[in-house]
Amino acid sequence: MDIKLKLFCAVAETRSFSKASKIVHLTQPAVSLQIQALEEFFETKLFDRSEGAVRLTPSGRILYRHAKHLLQHYTDIEKEIGKVTGMIKGGITVGASTTLGNHVLPRVIIDFKRKHPKIKFSMLVSNTKRIEDLLMSGLIDLGLVEGEVSRSTLRIEPIVPDELTLIVPPAHPWARKKVVPVLDITREPFILREEGSGTRDQIEGYLKAHGVTTNDMHIALTLGSTESIKEAVEAGIGISIVSKLAVKKEVEDGRLKLAVLREGKILRSLSLIMPSKARLSPAVEEFALSVKSYPYEHLSAGERTR
């Protein structure tokens, strides 16, 4: 029933079965079947789907109000039992944008699990926009993202400084240049992240501030992950701008080269995001504290010695 209620709330909040299905990474028919099961259980329609819109019926509004309370009640029960037993356990679902999900968070989770082996983890990696949607729909407990967060109802806490850097193949002429003017980027095939990516938003903002838009550029590829971008650059398909954290190994191995932009560094913070009013379970509270206090400055050095 728990997952059905979460899916129901996702449809109610997005007012769309297709949007909810994208958020939860299920097919639209799968989401519809879960909602249908709820309607059969309560023997009433929960959504009015006439005229191309999805609206809660009177019964649906009642269920939505109670579903939000029930989901929060599960958290309160977990918290109270944890106080009695003195043991932190349960499950945590974390959403992370690609830089954090692929290059930072796995080590943080491993170290946390050593201290709290009874806590179960599930991690979803996607772009910043989708992590926000998942968090607002209650389908993840907290998010870790790069870039700007659009929702004012979320609590945002910067945790790791990061730099976006220009990467080129080793044989590229820029690999031997001290600095590269931003305007020169328009003369090279460029590999860009997909819409909704926090990294893409920051790249576009930086370029625009220096008189360059994507319309001025030769976009060779638009890809959905930093890993695929690194492979494409290494293969000589184009150049790109990615997190410096994400290319450390490839640069050390000589498979990619960094180029310095003459107009200055692209700096940002990687952030922890949580619903501003939600009561967190003991497990989620403990993990959030761990994320905020983790010694990220030792992360790369530690990984080299493991």
mmCIF file of C-alpha atoms in Angstrom:
data_model
loop_
_atom_site.group_PDB
_atom_site.id
_atom_site.type_symbol
_atom_site.label_atom_id
_atom_site.label_comp_id
_atom_site.label_asym_id
_atom_site.label_seq_id
_atom_site.Cartn_x
_atom_site.Cartn_y
_atom_site.Cartn_z
ATOM 1 C CA MET A 1 0.000 0.000 0.000
ATOM 2 C CA ASP A 2 2.914 2.356 0.771
ATOM 3 C CA ILE A 3 4.183 2.442 -2.842
ATOM 4 C CA LYS A 4 0.633 2.734 -4.188
ATOM 5 C CA LEU A 5 0.041 5.794 -2.012
ATOM 6 C CA LYS A 6 3.332 7.339 -3.143
ATOM 7 C CA LEU A 7 2.405 6.806 -6.791
ATOM 8 C CA PHE A 8 -1.079 8.180 -6.147
ATOM 9 C CA CYS A 9 0.436 11.331 -4.603
ATOM 10 C CA ALA A 10 2.822 11.689 -7.557
ATOM 11 C CA VAL A 11 -0.074 11.643 -10.041
ATOM 12 C CA ALA A 12 -2.103 14.033 -7.856
ATOM 13 C CA GLU A 13 0.774 16.509 -7.580
ATOM 14 C CA THR A 14 1.844 16.425 -11.233
ATOM 15 C CA ARG A 15 -1.766 16.117 -12.503
ATOM 16 C CA SER A 16 -0.432 13.779 -15.145
ATOM 17 C CA PHE A 17 0.026 10.022 -15.436
ATOM 18 C CA SER A 18 2.786 10.483 -18.022
ATOM 19 C CA LYS A 19 4.732 12.964 -15.866
ATOM 20 C CA ALA A 20 4.364 10.749 -12.795
ATOM 21 C CA SER A 21 5.569 7.709 -14.763
ATOM 22 C CA LYS A 22 8.702 9.599 -15.862
ATOM 23 C CA ILE A 23 9.407 10.685 -12.293
ATOM 24 C CA VAL A 24 9.187 7.150 -10.898
ATOM 25 C CA HIS A 25 10.799 5.436 -13.914
ATOM 26 C CA LEU A 26 7.792 3.192 -14.497
ATOM 27 C CA THR A 27 5.736 2.854 -17.637
ATOM 28 C CA GLN A 28 2.495 4.804 -17.771
ATOM 29 C CA PRO A 29 0.451 1.563 -17.885
ATOM 30 C CA ALA A 30 2.240 0.346 -14.728
ATOM 31 C CA VAL A 31 1.322 3.555 -12.884
ATOM 32 C CA SER A 32 -2.254 3.318 -14.169
ATOM 33 C CA LEU A 33 -2.522 -0.269 -12.876
ATOM 34 C CA GLN A 34 -1.425 0.804 -9.397
ATOM 35 C CA ILE A 35 -3.994 3.617 -9.365
ATOM 36 C CA GLN A 36 -6.628 1.220 -10.680
ATOM 37 C CA ALA A 37 -5.833 -1.149 -7.798
ATOM 38 C CA LEU A 38 -6.420 1.694 -5.334
ATOM 39 C CA GLU A 39 -9.716 2.578 -7.034
ATOM 40 C CA GLU A 40 -10.831 -1.048 -6.827
ATOM 41 C CA PHE A 41 -9.830 -1.234 -3.179
ATOM 42 C CA PHE A 42 -11.838 1.887 -2.263
ATOM 43 C CA GLU A 43 -14.554 1.122 -4.847
ATOM 44 C CA THR A 44 -14.543 4.662 -6.176
ATOM 45 C CA LYS A 45 -12.892 6.788 -8.853
ATOM 46 C CA LEU A 46 -9.951 8.807 -7.551
ATOM 47 C CA PHE A 47 -9.209 10.835 -10.671
ATOM 48 C CA ASP A 48 -11.407 12.574 -13.212
ATOM 49 C CA ARG A 49 -9.666 12.150 -16.582
ATOM 50 C CA SER A 50 -12.217 13.914 -18.785
ATOM 51 C CA GLU A 51 -11.401 16.749 -21.175
ATOM 52 C CA GLY A 52 -7.729 15.807 -21.370
ATOM 53 C CA ALA A 53 -7.010 16.822 -17.763
ATOM 54 C CA VAL A 54 -6.313 14.778 -14.637
ATOM 55 C CA ARG A 55 -8.081 16.075 -11.547
ATOM 56 C CA LEU A 56 -8.775 14.568 -8.145
ATOM 57 C CA THR A 57 -12.364 13.542 -7.558
ATOM 58 C CA PRO A 58 -13.941 14.338 -4.152
ATOM 59 C CA SER A 59 -12.891 10.836 -3.037
ATOM 60 C CA GLY A 60 -9.419 11.440 -4.441
ATOM 61 C CA ARG A 61 -9.051 14.660 -2.451
ATOM 62 C CA ILE A 62 -9.929 12.790 0.743
ATOM 63 C CA LEU A 63 -7.412 10.033 -0.021
ATOM 64 C CA TYR A 64 -4.693 12.551 -0.924
ATOM 65 C CA ARG A 65 -5.115 14.387 2.373
ATOM 66 C CA HIS A 66 -4.927 11.173 4.382
ATOM 67 C CA ALA A 67 -2.178 9.635 2.210
ATOM 68 C CA LYS A 68 0.174 12.515 2.995
ATOM 69 C CA HIS A 69 -0.531 12.040 6.712
ATOM 70 C CA LEU A 70 -0.123 8.249 6.482
ATOM 71 C CA LEU A 71 3.223 8.483 4.708
ATOM 72 C CA GLN A 72 4.424 10.926 7.348
ATOM 73 C CA HIS A 73 3.018 8.668 10.071
ATOM 74 C CA TYR A 74 5.222 5.792 8.886
ATOM 75 C CA THR A 75 8.208 8.095 9.423
ATOM 76 C CA ASP A 76 7.054 9.022 12.931
ATOM 77 C CA ILE A 77 6.599 5.350 13.871
ATOM 78 C CA GLU A 78 10.134 4.566 12.678
ATOM 79 C CA LYS A 79 11.507 7.476 14.680
ATOM 80 C CA GLU A 80 9.745 6.519 17.922
ATOM 81 C CA ILE A 81 10.759 2.854 17.716
ATOM 82 C CA GLY A 82 14.329 3.948 16.984
ATOM 83 C CA LYS A 83 14.365 5.981 20.199
ATOM 84 C CA VAL A 84 13.175 2.966 22.236
ATOM 85 C CA THR A 85 15.591 0.460 20.691
ATOM 86 C CA GLY A 86 18.516 2.849 20.348
ATOM 87 C CA MET A 87 19.132 1.420 16.903
ATOM 88 C CA ILE A 88 19.049 3.332 13.638
ATOM 89 C CA LYS A 89 17.671 1.176 10.864
ATOM 90 C CA GLY A 90 15.262 1.372 7.977
ATOM 91 C CA GLY A 91 15.587 2.395 4.372
ATOM 92 C CA ILE A 92 16.833 5.512 2.622
ATOM 93 C CA THR A 93 16.127 6.422 -0.983
ATOM 94 C CA VAL A 94 18.551 9.030 -2.267
ATOM 95 C CA GLY A 95 18.334 10.888 -5.558
ATOM 96 C CA ALA A 96 21.572 12.248 -6.984
ATOM 97 C CA SER A 97 22.488 14.173 -10.085
ATOM 98 C CA THR A 98 25.208 12.592 -12.178
ATOM 99 C CA THR A 99 28.404 14.140 -10.798
ATOM 100 C CA LEU A 100 27.444 13.323 -7.224
ATOM 101 C CA GLY A 101 25.778 10.014 -8.016
ATOM 102 C CA ASN A 102 28.705 8.628 -10.004
ATOM 103 C CA HIS A 103 31.755 10.236 -8.400
ATOM 104 C CA VAL A 104 31.014 11.338 -4.825
ATOM 105 C CA LEU A 105 28.014 9.654 -3.222
ATOM 106 C CA PRO A 106 29.048 5.971 -3.578
ATOM 107 C CA ARG A 107 32.049 6.484 -1.261
ATOM 108 C CA VAL A 108 29.931 8.460 1.227
ATOM 109 C CA ILE A 109 27.340 5.659 1.317
ATOM 110 C CA ILE A 110 29.995 2.943 1.738
ATOM 111 C CA ASP A 111 31.545 4.739 4.713
ATOM 112 C CA PHE A 112 28.101 5.380 6.226
ATOM 113 C CA LYS A 113 27.123 1.706 5.827
ATOM 114 C CA ARG A 114 30.194 0.646 7.801
ATOM 115 C CA LYS A 115 28.786 2.543 10.800
ATOM 116 C CA HIS A 116 25.123 1.677 10.176
ATOM 117 C CA PRO A 117 24.999 -1.752 8.476
ATOM 118 C CA LYS A 118 21.253 -2.226 9.101
ATOM 119 C CA ILE A 119 20.262 0.783 6.976
ATOM 120 C CA LYS A 120 19.279 -0.136 3.419
ATOM 121 C CA PHE A 121 20.021 2.218 0.545
ATOM 122 C CA SER A 122 18.455 2.826 -2.825
ATOM 123 C CA MET A 123 19.980 5.450 -5.113
ATOM 124 C CA LEU A 124 18.522 7.003 -8.258
ATOM 125 C CA VAL A 125 20.841 8.963 -10.557
ATOM 126 C CA SER A 126 19.339 11.515 -12.928
ATOM 127 C CA ASN A 127 19.487 15.209 -13.769
ATOM 128 C CA THR A 128 18.752 17.974 -11.270
ATOM 129 C CA LYS A 129 15.235 18.676 -12.568
ATOM 130 C CA ARG A 130 14.111 15.076 -12.153
ATOM 131 C CA ILE A 131 15.658 14.795 -8.673
ATOM 132 C CA GLU A 132 13.606 17.840 -7.656
ATOM 133 C CA ASP A 133 10.442 16.225 -9.061
ATOM 134 C CA LEU A 134 11.111 12.954 -7.230
ATOM 135 C CA LEU A 135 11.685 14.792 -3.965
ATOM 136 C CA MET A 136 8.536 16.897 -4.299
ATOM 137 C CA SER A 137 6.516 13.746 -5.008
ATOM 138 C CA GLY A 138 7.858 12.009 -1.900
ATOM 139 C CA LEU A 139 9.488 9.203 -3.904
ATOM 140 C CA ILE A 140 12.965 9.923 -2.520
ATOM 141 C CA ASP A 141 13.965 11.033 0.974
ATOM 142 C CA LEU A 142 16.601 13.572 0.005
ATOM 143 C CA GLY A 143 18.516 14.718 -3.041
ATOM 144 C CA LEU A 144 22.056 15.725 -3.894
ATOM 145 C CA VAL A 145 22.354 17.950 -6.916
ATOM 146 C CA GLU A 146 24.587 20.272 -8.868
ATOM 147 C CA GLY A 147 23.340 23.585 -10.142
ATOM 148 C CA GLU A 148 20.461 25.843 -9.267
ATOM 149 C CA VAL A 149 17.308 24.460 -7.646
ATOM 150 C CA SER A 150 14.069 25.941 -8.972
ATOM 151 C CA ARG A 151 11.672 25.054 -6.140
ATOM 152 C CA SER A 152 11.474 27.572 -3.282
ATOM 153 C CA THR A 153 9.820 24.955 -1.040
ATOM 154 C CA LEU A 154 13.049 22.940 -0.796
ATOM 155 C CA ARG A 155 15.772 23.398 1.805
ATOM 156 C CA ILE A 156 19.158 23.743 0.097
ATOM 157 C CA GLU A 157 22.490 23.204 1.855
ATOM 158 C CA PRO A 158 25.753 23.476 -0.134
ATOM 159 C CA ILE A 159 28.089 20.597 0.752
ATOM 160 C CA VAL A 160 30.924 20.370 -1.794
ATOM 161 C CA PRO A 161 32.666 23.062 -3.869
ATOM 162 C CA ASP A 162 33.114 22.067 -7.502
ATOM 163 C CA GLU A 163 34.576 23.477 -10.697
ATOM 164 C CA LEU A 164 33.413 22.915 -14.253
ATOM 165 C CA THR A 165 36.335 22.552 -16.637
ATOM 166 C CA LEU A 166 36.880 22.388 -20.390
ATOM 167 C CA ILE A 167 38.046 18.940 -21.560
ATOM 168 C CA VAL A 168 39.670 17.986 -24.861
ATOM 169 C CA PRO A 169 41.298 14.845 -26.348
ATOM 170 C CA PRO A 170 45.083 14.558 -25.731
ATOM 171 C CA ALA A 171 45.876 15.172 -29.413
ATOM 172 C CA HIS A 172 43.772 18.369 -29.584
ATOM 173 C CA PRO A 173 45.755 21.614 -30.173
ATOM 174 C CA TRP A 174 44.167 23.138 -27.038
ATOM 175 C CA ALA A 175 45.826 20.470 -24.889
ATOM 176 C CA ARG A 176 49.081 22.430 -25.327
ATOM 177 C CA LYS A 177 47.648 25.944 -24.957
ATOM 178 C CA LYS A 178 47.883 27.885 -21.686
ATOM 179 C CA VAL A 179 44.458 29.514 -22.055
ATOM 180 C CA VAL A 180 41.500 29.288 -24.459
ATOM 181 C CA PRO A 181 39.167 32.240 -25.166
ATOM 182 C CA VAL A 182 35.468 31.431 -24.699
ATOM 183 C CA LEU A 183 34.711 32.627 -28.220
ATOM 184 C CA ASP A 184 36.925 29.855 -29.645
ATOM 185 C CA ILE A 185 34.424 27.266 -28.352
ATOM 186 C CA THR A 186 32.079 28.273 -31.187
ATOM 187 C CA ARG A 187 34.626 26.945 -33.683
ATOM 188 C CA GLU A 188 34.758 23.404 -32.275
ATOM 189 C CA PRO A 189 32.231 20.526 -32.168
ATOM 190 C CA PHE A 190 30.747 20.677 -28.660
ATOM 191 C CA ILE A 191 29.125 17.882 -26.627
ATOM 192 C CA LEU A 192 26.333 19.144 -24.374
ATOM 193 C CA ARG A 193 24.297 17.659 -21.525
ATOM 194 C CA GLU A 194 20.523 17.176 -21.888
ATOM 195 C CA GLU A 195 17.794 19.664 -20.943
ATOM 196 C CA GLY A 196 17.133 19.650 -17.199
ATOM 197 C CA SER A 197 20.796 19.111 -16.314
ATOM 198 C CA GLY A 198 22.167 21.486 -13.664
ATOM 199 C CA THR A 199 25.568 21.296 -15.356
ATOM 200 C CA ARG A 200 24.065 22.378 -18.682
ATOM 201 C CA ASP A 201 22.274 25.320 -17.046
ATOM 202 C CA GLN A 202 25.532 26.553 -15.527
ATOM 203 C CA ILE A 203 27.504 26.118 -18.745
ATOM 204 C CA GLU A 204 24.880 28.065 -20.683
ATOM 205 C CA GLY A 205 24.826 30.784 -18.017
ATOM 206 C CA TYR A 206 28.617 31.170 -18.100
ATOM 207 C CA LEU A 207 28.796 31.247 -21.898
ATOM 208 C CA LYS A 208 25.921 33.741 -22.136
ATOM 209 C CA ALA A 209 27.702 36.037 -19.682
ATOM 210 C CA HIS A 210 30.594 36.086 -22.146
ATOM 211 C CA GLY A 211 28.513 36.635 -25.273
ATOM 212 C CA VAL A 212 28.049 33.056 -26.480
ATOM 213 C CA THR A 213 24.797 31.081 -26.758
ATOM 214 C CA THR A 214 24.173 27.502 -27.886
ATOM 215 C CA ASN A 215 22.845 28.929 -31.165
ATOM 216 C CA ASP A 216 26.378 30.201 -31.873
ATOM 217 C CA MET A 217 27.886 26.777 -31.232
ATOM 218 C CA HIS A 218 28.300 23.608 -33.265
ATOM 219 C CA ILE A 219 26.513 21.088 -31.005
ATOM 220 C CA ALA A 220 27.836 17.730 -32.175
ATOM 221 C CA LEU A 221 25.980 15.637 -29.572
ATOM 222 C CA THR A 222 23.568 16.033 -26.688
ATOM 223 C CA LEU A 223 24.122 13.273 -24.119
ATOM 224 C CA GLY A 224 22.461 12.286 -20.870
ATOM 225 C CA SER A 225 25.448 11.596 -18.634
ATOM 226 C CA THR A 226 28.948 12.800 -17.858
ATOM 227 C CA GLU A 227 30.302 9.291 -18.475
ATOM 228 C CA SER A 228 29.060 9.242 -22.070
ATOM 229 C CA ILE A 229 30.406 12.763 -22.634
ATOM 230 C CA LYS A 230 33.868 11.738 -21.418
ATOM 231 C CA GLU A 231 33.890 8.757 -23.780
ATOM 232 C CA ALA A 232 32.809 10.927 -26.721
ATOM 233 C CA VAL A 233 35.524 13.518 -26.037
ATOM 234 C CA GLU A 234 38.150 10.802 -25.622
ATOM 235 C CA ALA A 235 37.048 9.386 -28.999
ATOM 236 C CA GLY A 236 37.662 12.771 -30.617
ATOM 237 C CA ILE A 237 34.036 13.583 -31.430
ATOM 238 C CA GLY A 238 34.202 16.992 -29.789
ATOM 239 C CA ILE A 239 35.056 19.024 -26.708
ATOM 240 C CA SER A 240 32.957 19.625 -23.599
ATOM 241 C CA ILE A 241 32.722 21.202 -20.158
ATOM 242 C CA VAL A 242 32.240 18.852 -17.194
ATOM 243 C CA SER A 243 32.871 18.644 -13.455
ATOM 244 C CA LYS A 244 36.547 18.536 -12.539
ATOM 245 C CA LEU A 245 35.666 15.873 -9.948
ATOM 246 C CA ALA A 246 34.317 13.647 -12.717
ATOM 247 C CA VAL A 247 37.444 13.609 -14.908
ATOM 248 C CA LYS A 248 40.203 13.266 -12.326
ATOM 249 C CA LYS A 249 41.031 9.656 -13.228
ATOM 250 C CA GLU A 250 40.959 10.215 -17.007
ATOM 251 C CA VAL A 251 43.276 13.244 -16.650
ATOM 252 C CA GLU A 252 45.678 11.311 -14.403
ATOM 253 C CA ASP A 253 45.720 8.458 -16.958
ATOM 254 C CA GLY A 254 46.376 10.886 -19.830
ATOM 255 C CA ARG A 255 43.153 10.001 -21.649
ATOM 256 C CA LEU A 256 41.762 13.537 -21.393
ATOM 257 C CA LYS A 257 43.327 16.969 -21.065
ATOM 258 C CA LEU A 258 42.053 20.057 -19.262
ATOM 259 C CA ALA A 259 42.002 23.436 -20.993
ATOM 260 C CA VAL A 260 41.838 26.718 -19.052
ATOM 261 C CA LEU A 261 39.247 29.290 -20.105
ATOM 262 C CA ARG A 262 40.747 32.771 -20.340
ATOM 263 C CA GLU A 263 37.620 34.431 -18.955
ATOM 264 C CA GLY A 264 37.861 32.614 -15.615
ATOM 265 C CA LYS A 265 36.761 29.506 -13.726
ATOM 266 C CA ILE A 266 33.213 28.135 -13.607
ATOM 267 C CA LEU A 267 32.656 27.546 -9.881
ATOM 268 C CA ARG A 268 29.598 26.086 -8.194
ATOM 269 C CA SER A 269 28.443 24.177 -5.117
ATOM 270 C CA LEU A 270 27.055 20.649 -5.010
ATOM 271 C CA SER A 271 24.080 20.742 -2.655
ATOM 272 C CA LEU A 272 21.923 18.617 -0.383
ATOM 273 C CA ILE A 273 18.199 19.289 -0.904
ATOM 274 C CA MET A 274 15.307 18.276 1.357
ATOM 275 C CA PRO A 275 11.646 19.223 1.746
ATOM 276 C CA SER A 276 11.641 22.251 4.034
ATOM 277 C CA LYS A 277 8.729 21.050 6.209
ATOM 278 C CA ALA A 278 9.101 17.273 6.138
ATOM 279 C CA ARG A 279 9.865 15.301 9.299
ATOM 280 C CA LEU A 280 12.762 13.009 8.456
ATOM 281 C CA SER A 281 13.146 9.440 9.701
ATOM 282 C CA PRO A 282 16.050 8.729 12.089
ATOM 283 C CA ALA A 283 17.948 6.963 9.289
ATOM 284 C CA VAL A 284 17.515 9.883 6.876
ATOM 285 C CA GLU A 285 18.419 12.432 9.578
ATOM 286 C CA GLU A 286 21.598 10.530 10.395
ATOM 287 C CA PHE A 287 22.572 10.225 6.731
ATOM 288 C CA ALA A 288 21.901 13.929 6.105
ATOM 289 C CA LEU A 289 24.242 14.783 8.998
ATOM 290 C CA SER A 290 26.855 12.443 7.558
ATOM 291 C CA VAL A 291 26.565 14.022 4.106
ATOM 292 C CA LYS A 292 27.036 17.508 5.584
ATOM 293 C CA SER A 293 30.050 16.572 7.723
ATOM 294 C CA TYR A 294 31.858 14.212 5.314
ATOM 295 C CA PRO A 295 35.542 15.105 4.645
ATOM 296 C CA TYR A 296 35.184 15.573 0.892
ATOM 297 C CA GLU A 297 38.645 17.144 0.590
ATOM 298 C CA HIS A 298 40.135 13.702 1.347
ATOM 299 C CA LEU A 299 37.844 11.788 -1.006
ATOM 300 C CA SER A 300 40.107 11.657 -4.087
ATOM 301 C CA ALA A 301 43.240 10.866 -2.118
ATOM 302 C CA GLY A 302 41.395 8.143 -0.241
ATOM 303 C CA GLU A 303 40.148 6.531 -3.426
ATOM 304 C CA ARG A 304 43.700 6.329 -4.809
ATOM 305 C CA THR A 305 44.853 4.352 -1.779
ATOM 306 C CA ARG A 306 41.891 1.933 -1.615
#
